[in-house]
PDB file of C-alpha atoms in Angstrom:
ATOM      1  CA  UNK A 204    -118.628 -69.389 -34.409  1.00  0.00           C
ATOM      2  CA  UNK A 205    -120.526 -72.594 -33.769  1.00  0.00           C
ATOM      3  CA  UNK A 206    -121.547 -72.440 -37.452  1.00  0.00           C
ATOM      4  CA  UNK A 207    -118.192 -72.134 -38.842  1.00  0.00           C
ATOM      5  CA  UNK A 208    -116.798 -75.454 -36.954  1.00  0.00           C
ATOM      6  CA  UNK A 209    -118.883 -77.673 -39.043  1.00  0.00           C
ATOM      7  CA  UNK A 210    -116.499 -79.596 -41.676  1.00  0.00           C
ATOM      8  CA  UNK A 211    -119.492 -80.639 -43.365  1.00  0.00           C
ATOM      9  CA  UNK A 212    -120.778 -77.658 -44.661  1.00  0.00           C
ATOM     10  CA  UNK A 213    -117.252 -76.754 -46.087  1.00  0.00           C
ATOM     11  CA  UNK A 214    -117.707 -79.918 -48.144  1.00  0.00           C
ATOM     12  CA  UNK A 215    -120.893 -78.487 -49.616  1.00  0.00           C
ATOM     13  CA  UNK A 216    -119.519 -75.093 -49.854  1.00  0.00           C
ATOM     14  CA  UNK A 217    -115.732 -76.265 -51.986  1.00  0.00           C
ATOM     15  CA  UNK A 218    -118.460 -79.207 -53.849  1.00  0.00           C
ATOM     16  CA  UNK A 219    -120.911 -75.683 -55.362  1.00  0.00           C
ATOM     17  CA  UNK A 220    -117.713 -73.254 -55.630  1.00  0.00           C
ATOM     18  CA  UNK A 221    -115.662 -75.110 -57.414  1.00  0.00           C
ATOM     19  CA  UNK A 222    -116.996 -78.094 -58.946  1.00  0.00           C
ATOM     20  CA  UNK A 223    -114.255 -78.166 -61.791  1.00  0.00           C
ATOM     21  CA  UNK A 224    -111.510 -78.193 -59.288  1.00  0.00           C
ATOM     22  CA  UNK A 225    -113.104 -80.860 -57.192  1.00  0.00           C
ATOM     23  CA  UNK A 226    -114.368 -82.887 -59.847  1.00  0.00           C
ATOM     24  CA  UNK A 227    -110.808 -82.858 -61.154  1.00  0.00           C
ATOM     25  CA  UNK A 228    -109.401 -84.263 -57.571  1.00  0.00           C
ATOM     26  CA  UNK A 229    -111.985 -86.360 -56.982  1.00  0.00           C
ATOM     27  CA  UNK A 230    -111.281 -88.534 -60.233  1.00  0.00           C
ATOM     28  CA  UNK A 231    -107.732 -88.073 -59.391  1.00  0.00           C
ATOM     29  CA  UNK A 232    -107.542 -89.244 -56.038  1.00  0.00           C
ATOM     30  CA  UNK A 233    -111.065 -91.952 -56.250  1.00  0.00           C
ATOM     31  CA  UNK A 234    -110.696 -93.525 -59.823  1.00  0.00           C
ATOM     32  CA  UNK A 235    -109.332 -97.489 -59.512  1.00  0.00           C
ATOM     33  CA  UNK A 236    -105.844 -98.280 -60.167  1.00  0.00           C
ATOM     34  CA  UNK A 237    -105.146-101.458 -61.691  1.00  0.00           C
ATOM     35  CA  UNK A 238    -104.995-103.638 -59.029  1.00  0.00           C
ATOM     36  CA  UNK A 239    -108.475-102.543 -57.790  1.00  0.00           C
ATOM     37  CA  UNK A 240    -109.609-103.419 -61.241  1.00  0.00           C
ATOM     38  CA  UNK A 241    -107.896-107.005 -61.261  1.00  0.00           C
ATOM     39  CA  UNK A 242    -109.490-107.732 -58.081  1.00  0.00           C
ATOM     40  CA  UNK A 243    -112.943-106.781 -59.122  1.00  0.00           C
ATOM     41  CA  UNK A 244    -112.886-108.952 -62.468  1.00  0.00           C
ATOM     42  CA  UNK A 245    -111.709-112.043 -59.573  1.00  0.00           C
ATOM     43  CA  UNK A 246    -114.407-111.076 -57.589  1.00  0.00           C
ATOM     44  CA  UNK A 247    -116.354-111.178 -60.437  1.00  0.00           C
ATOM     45  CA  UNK A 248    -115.725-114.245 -61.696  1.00  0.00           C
ATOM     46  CA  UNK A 249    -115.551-116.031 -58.631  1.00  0.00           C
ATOM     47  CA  UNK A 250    -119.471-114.821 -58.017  1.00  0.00           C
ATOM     48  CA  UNK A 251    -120.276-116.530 -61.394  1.00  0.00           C
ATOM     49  CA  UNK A 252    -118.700-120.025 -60.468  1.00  0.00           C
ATOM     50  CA  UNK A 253    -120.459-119.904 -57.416  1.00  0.00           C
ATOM     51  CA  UNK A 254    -123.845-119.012 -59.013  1.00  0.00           C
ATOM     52  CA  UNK A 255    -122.952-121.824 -61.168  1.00  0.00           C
ATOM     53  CA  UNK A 256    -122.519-124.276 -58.868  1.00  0.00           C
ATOM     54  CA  UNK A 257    -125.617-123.690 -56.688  1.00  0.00           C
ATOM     55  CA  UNK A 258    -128.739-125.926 -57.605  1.00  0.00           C
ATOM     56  CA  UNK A 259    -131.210-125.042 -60.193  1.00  0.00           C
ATOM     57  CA  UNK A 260    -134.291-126.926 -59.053  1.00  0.00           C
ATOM     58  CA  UNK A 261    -136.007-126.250 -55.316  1.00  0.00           C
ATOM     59  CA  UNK A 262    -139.622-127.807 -53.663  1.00  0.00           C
ATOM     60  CA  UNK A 263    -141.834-124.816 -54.370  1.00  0.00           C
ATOM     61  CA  UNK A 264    -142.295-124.723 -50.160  1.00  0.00           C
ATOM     62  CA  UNK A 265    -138.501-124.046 -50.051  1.00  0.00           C
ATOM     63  CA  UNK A 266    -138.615-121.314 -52.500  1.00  0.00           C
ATOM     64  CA  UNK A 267    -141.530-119.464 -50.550  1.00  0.00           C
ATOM     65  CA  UNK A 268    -139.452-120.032 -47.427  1.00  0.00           C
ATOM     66  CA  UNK A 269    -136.606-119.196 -48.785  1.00  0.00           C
ATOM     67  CA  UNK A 270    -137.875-115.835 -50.636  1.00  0.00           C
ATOM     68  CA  UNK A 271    -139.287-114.688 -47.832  1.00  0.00           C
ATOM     69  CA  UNK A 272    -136.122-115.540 -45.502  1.00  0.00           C
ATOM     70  CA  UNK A 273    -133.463-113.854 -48.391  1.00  0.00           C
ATOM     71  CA  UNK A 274    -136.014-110.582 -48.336  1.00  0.00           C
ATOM     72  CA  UNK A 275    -135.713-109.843 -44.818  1.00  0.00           C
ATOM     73  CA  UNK A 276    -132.075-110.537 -44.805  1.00  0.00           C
ATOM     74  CA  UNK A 277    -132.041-107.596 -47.402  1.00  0.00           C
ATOM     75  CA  UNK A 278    -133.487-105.207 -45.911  1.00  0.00           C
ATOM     76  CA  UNK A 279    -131.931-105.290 -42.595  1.00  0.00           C
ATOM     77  CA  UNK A 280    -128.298-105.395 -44.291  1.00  0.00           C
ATOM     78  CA  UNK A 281    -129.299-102.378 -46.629  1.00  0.00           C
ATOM     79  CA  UNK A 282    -130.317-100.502 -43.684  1.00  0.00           C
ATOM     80  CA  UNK A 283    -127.708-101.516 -41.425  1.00  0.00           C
ATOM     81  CA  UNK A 284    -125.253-100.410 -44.180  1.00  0.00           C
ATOM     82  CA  UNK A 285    -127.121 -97.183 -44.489  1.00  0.00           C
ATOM     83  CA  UNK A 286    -126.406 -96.466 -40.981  1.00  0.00           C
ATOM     84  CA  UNK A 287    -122.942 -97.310 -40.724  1.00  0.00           C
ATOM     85  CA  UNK A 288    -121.682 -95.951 -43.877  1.00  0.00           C
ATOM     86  CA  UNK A 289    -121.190 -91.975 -43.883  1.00  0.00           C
ATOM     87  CA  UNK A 290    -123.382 -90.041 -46.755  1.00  0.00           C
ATOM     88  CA  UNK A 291    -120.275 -89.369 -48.864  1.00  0.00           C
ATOM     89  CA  UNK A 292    -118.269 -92.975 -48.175  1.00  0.00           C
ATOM     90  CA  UNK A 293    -118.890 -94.593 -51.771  1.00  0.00           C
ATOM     91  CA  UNK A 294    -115.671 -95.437 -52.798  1.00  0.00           C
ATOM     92  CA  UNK A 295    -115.620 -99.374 -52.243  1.00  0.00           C
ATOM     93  CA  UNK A 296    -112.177-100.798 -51.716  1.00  0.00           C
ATOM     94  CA  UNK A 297    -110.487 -97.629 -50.591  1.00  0.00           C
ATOM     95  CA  UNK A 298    -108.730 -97.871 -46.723  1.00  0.00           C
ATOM     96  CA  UNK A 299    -109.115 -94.169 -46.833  1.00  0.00           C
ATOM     97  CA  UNK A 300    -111.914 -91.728 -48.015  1.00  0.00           C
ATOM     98  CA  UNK A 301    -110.752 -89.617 -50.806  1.00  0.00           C
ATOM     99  CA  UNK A 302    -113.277 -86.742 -49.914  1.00  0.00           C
ATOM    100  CA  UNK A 303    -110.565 -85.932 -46.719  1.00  0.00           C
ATOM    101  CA  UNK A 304    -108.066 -85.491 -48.850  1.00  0.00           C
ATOM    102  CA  UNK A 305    -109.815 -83.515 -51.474  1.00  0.00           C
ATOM    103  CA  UNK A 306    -111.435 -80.957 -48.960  1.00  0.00           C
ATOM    104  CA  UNK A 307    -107.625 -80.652 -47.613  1.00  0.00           C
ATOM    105  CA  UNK A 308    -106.306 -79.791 -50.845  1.00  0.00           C
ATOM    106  CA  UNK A 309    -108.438 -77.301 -51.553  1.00  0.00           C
ATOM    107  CA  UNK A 310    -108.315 -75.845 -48.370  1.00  0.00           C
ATOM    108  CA  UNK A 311    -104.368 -75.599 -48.742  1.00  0.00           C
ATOM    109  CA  UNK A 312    -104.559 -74.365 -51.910  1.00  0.00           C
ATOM    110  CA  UNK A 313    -107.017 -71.488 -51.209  1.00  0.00           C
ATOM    111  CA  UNK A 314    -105.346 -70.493 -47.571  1.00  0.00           C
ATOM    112  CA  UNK A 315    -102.054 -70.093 -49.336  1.00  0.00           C
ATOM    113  CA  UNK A 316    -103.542 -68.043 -51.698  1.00  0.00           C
ATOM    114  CA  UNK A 317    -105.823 -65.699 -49.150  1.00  0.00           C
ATOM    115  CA  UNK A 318    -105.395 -66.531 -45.449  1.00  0.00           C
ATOM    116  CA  UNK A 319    -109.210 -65.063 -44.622  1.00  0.00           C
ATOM    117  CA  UNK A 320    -109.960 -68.477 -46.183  1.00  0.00           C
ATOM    118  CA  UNK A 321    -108.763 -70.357 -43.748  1.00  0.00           C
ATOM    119  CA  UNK A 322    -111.809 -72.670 -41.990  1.00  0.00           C
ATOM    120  CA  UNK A 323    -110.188 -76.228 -42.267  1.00  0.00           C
ATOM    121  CA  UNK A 324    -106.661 -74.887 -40.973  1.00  0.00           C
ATOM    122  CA  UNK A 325    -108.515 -73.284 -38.096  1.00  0.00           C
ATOM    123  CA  UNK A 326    -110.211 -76.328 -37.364  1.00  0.00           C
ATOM    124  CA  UNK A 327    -106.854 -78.445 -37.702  1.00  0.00           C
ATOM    125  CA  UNK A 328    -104.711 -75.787 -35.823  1.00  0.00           C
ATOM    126  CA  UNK A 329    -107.174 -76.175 -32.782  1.00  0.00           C
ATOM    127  CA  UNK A 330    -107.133 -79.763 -32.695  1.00  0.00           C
ATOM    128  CA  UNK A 331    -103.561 -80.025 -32.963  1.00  0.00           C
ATOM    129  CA  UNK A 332    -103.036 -76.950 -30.398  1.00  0.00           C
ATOM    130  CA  UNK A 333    -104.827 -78.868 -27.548  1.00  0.00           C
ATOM    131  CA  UNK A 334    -103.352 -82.389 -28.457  1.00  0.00           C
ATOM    132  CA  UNK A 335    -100.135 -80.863 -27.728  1.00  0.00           C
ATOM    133  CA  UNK A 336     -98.255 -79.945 -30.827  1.00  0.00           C
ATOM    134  CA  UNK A 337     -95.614 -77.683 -30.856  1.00  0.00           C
ATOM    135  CA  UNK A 338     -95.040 -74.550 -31.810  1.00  0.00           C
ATOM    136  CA  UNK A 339     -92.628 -75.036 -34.219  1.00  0.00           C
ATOM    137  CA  UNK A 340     -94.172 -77.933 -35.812  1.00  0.00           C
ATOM    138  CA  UNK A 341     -97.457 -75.664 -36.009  1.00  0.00           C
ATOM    139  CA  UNK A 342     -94.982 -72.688 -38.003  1.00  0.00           C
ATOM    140  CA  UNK A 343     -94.414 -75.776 -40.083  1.00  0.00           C
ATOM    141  CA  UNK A 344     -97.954 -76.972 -40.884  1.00  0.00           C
ATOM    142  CA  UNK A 345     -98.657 -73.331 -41.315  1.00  0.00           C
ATOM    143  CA  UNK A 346     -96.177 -72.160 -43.969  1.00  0.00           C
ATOM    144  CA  UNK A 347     -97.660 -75.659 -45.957  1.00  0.00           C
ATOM    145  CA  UNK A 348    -101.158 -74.055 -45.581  1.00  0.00           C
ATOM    146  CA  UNK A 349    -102.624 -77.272 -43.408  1.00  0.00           C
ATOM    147  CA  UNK A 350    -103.217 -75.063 -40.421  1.00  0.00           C
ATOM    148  CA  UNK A 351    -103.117 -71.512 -38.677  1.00  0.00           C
ATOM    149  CA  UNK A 352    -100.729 -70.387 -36.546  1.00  0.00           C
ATOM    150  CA  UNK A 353    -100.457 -70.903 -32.918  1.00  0.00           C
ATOM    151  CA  UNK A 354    -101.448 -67.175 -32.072  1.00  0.00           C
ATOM    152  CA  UNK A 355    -104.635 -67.151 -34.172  1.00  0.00           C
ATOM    153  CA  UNK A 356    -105.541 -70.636 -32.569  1.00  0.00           C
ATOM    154  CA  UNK A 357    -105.068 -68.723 -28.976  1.00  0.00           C
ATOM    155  CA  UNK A 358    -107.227 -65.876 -30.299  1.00  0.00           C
ATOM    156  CA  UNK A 359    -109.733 -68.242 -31.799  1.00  0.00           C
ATOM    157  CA  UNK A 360    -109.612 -70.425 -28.060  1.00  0.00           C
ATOM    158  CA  UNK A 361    -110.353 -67.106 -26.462  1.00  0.00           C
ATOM    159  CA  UNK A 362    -113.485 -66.295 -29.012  1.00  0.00           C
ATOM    160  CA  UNK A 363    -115.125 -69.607 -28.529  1.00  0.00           C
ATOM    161  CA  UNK A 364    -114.801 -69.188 -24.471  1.00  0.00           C
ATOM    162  CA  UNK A 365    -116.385 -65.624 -25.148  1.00  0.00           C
ATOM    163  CA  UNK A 366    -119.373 -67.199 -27.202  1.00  0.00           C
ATOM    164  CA  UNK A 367    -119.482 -69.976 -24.614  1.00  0.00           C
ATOM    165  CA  UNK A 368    -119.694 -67.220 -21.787  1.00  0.00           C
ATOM    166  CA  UNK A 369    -122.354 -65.306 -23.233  1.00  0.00           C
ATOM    167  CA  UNK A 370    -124.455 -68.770 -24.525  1.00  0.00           C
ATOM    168  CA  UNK A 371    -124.637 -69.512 -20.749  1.00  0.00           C
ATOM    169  CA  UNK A 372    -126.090 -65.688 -19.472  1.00  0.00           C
ATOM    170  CA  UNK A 373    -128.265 -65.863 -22.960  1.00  0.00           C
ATOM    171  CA  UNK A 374    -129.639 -69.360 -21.297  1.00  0.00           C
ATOM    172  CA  UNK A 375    -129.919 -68.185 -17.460  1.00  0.00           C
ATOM    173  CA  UNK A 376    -132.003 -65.331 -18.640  1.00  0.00           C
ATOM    174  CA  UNK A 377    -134.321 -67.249 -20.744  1.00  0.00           C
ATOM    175  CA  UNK A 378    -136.133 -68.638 -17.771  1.00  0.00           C
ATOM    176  CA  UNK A 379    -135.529 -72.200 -19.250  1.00  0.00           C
ATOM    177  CA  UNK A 380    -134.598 -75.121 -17.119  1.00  0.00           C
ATOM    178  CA  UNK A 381    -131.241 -75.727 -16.473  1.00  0.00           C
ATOM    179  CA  UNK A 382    -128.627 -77.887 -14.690  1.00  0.00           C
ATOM    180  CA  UNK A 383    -125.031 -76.597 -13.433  1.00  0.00           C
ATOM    181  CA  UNK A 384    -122.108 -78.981 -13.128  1.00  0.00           C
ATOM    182  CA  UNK A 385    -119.177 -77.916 -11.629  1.00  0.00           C
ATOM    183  CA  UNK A 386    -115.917 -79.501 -11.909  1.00  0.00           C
ATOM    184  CA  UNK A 387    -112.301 -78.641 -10.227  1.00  0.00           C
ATOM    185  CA  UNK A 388    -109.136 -78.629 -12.405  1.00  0.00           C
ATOM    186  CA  UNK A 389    -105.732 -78.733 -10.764  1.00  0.00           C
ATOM    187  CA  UNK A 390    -103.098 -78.201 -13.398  1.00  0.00           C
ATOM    188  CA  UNK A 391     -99.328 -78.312 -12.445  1.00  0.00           C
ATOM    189  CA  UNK A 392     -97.174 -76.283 -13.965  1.00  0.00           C
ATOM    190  CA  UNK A 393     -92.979 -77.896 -13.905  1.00  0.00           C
ATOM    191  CA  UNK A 394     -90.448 -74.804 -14.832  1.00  0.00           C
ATOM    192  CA  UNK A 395     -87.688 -76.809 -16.392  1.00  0.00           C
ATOM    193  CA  UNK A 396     -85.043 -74.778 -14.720  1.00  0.00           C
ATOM    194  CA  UNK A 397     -86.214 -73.875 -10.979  1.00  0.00           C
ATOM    195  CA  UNK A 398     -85.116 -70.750  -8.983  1.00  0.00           C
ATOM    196  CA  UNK A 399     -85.903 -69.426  -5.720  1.00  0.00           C
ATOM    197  CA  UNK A 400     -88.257 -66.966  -7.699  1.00  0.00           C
ATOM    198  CA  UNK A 401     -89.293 -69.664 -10.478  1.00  0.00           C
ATOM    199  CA  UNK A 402     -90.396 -72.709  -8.821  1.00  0.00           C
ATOM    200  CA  UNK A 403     -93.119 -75.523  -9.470  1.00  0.00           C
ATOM    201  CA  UNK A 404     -96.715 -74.194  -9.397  1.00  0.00           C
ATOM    202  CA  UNK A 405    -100.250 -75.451  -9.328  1.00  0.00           C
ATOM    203  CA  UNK A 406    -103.208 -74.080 -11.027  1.00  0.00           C
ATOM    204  CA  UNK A 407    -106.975 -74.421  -8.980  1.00  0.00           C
ATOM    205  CA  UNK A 408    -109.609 -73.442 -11.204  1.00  0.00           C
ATOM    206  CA  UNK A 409    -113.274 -74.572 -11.178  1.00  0.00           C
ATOM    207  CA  UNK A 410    -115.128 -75.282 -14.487  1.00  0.00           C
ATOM    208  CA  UNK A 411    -118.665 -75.018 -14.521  1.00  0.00           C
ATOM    209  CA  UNK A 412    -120.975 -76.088 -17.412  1.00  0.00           C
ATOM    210  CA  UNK A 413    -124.747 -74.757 -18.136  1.00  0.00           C
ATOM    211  CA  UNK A 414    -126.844 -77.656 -19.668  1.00  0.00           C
ATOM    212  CA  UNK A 415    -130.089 -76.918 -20.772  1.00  0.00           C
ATOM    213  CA  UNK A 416    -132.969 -79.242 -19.637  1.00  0.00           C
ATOM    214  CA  UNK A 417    -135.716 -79.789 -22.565  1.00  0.00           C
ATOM    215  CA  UNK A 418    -139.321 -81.025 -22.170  1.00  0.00           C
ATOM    216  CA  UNK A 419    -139.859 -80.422 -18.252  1.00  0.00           C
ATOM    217  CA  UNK A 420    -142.659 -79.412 -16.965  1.00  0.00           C
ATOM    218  CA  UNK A 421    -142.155 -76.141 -15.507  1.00  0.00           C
ATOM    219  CA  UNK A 422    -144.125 -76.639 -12.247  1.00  0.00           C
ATOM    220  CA  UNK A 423    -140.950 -79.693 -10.929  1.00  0.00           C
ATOM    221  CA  UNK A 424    -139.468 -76.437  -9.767  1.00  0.00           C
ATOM    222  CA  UNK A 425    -142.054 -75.640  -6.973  1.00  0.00           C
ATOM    223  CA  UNK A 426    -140.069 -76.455  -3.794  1.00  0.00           C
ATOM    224  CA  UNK A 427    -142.919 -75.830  -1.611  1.00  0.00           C
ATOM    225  CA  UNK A 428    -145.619 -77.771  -3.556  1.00  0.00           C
ATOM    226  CA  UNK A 429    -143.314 -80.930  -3.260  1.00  0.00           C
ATOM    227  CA  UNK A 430    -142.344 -80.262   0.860  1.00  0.00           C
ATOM    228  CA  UNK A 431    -145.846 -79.617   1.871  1.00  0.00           C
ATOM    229  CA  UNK A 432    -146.692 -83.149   0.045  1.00  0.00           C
TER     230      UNK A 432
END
């Protein structure tokens, strides 16, 4: 399960599968309009007037200097760019990155057509589930293909508390170090319409969390070696 929420590797998977099909949306979605191109040809030409206006002739000091000073500026924008820009973001000028939209589409288009195919909507359903959609507008997103419905996102919810359950005995039995948290959650619950048999509640539950605790040496656990210190 914690393979299959990974949007990246659907990417990769609709990219090899269908490489016509996205190809096809990619070009539709990513190629310039016109006013992109009129702006790059300004660009342009406003890059060449200002290369034409620097001056030609510098003291051969200044150029060392100056080499040497434009170099390092370089490098640390190409790797600051390198680490702020995402692996597939290389569409310049777009506000919004036409790979989202492409992995949509072909996630809409192959859910409508078999609904075992349906990774993206069960990633959107489950985001939109505990942001507090409703269930009508999830029907909605769900007869468009953009998500699951509410009942498989409570049955997926219930599988990924299962894995999470059975992560935490895997860990406590591997005799690795670990740290607990615990953390109480008071939830009230308003009935819209109270009764003497239907009024306000409150829900007490206690969360707890297994972390595991990497590159610890395992003798910091000896209580009595550290008391008798």
């Amino acid at each position: 399960m914690r393979e299959l929420l990974q949007p990246g590797l659907l990417a990769a998977k609709y990219r090899g599968l269908a490489p016509f099909l996205y190809g096809l949306l990619e070009i539709f979605s990513a190629s310039p309009n016109r006013y992109r191109k009129e702006r790059r040809k300004r660009e342009e030409k406003a890059a060449e007037r200002d290369s034409a206006s620097e001056p030609a002739a510098v003291d051969e000091s200044d150029e060392c200097d100056s080499d040497w000073e434009d170099d390092q500026d370089m490098e640390f924008d190409e790797a600051g760019a390198a680490e702020s820009t995402p692996a597939w973001d290389r569409f310049e000028g777009f506000s919004r990155n036409p790979v989202f939209a492409i992995i949509v589409a072909i996630s809409m288009l192959a859910f409508v057509r078999n609904r075992a195919t349906n990774l993206l909507p069960l990633l959107l359903g489950l985001f939109f589930k505990i942001s507090g959609t409703s269930t009508r507008v999830l029907n909605m997103l769900s007869n468009t293909g953009v998500s699951v419905a509410g009942r498989t996102v409570e049955r997926l919810k219930i599988r990924i508390s299962d894995d999470a359950i059975q992560l935490g005995i895997d860990l406590v039995l591997s005799g690795q170090m670990f740290c607990t948290l615990f953390d109480n959650i008071n939830i009230f619950l308003r009935k819209a319409q109270q009764r003497i048999t239907n009024p306000n509640s409150m829900i007490h539950a206690t969360n707890v969390a297994l972390i595991a605790v990497n590159g610890i040496d395992a003798a910091a656990e000896n209580l009595e070696e550290k008391l008798s210190m």
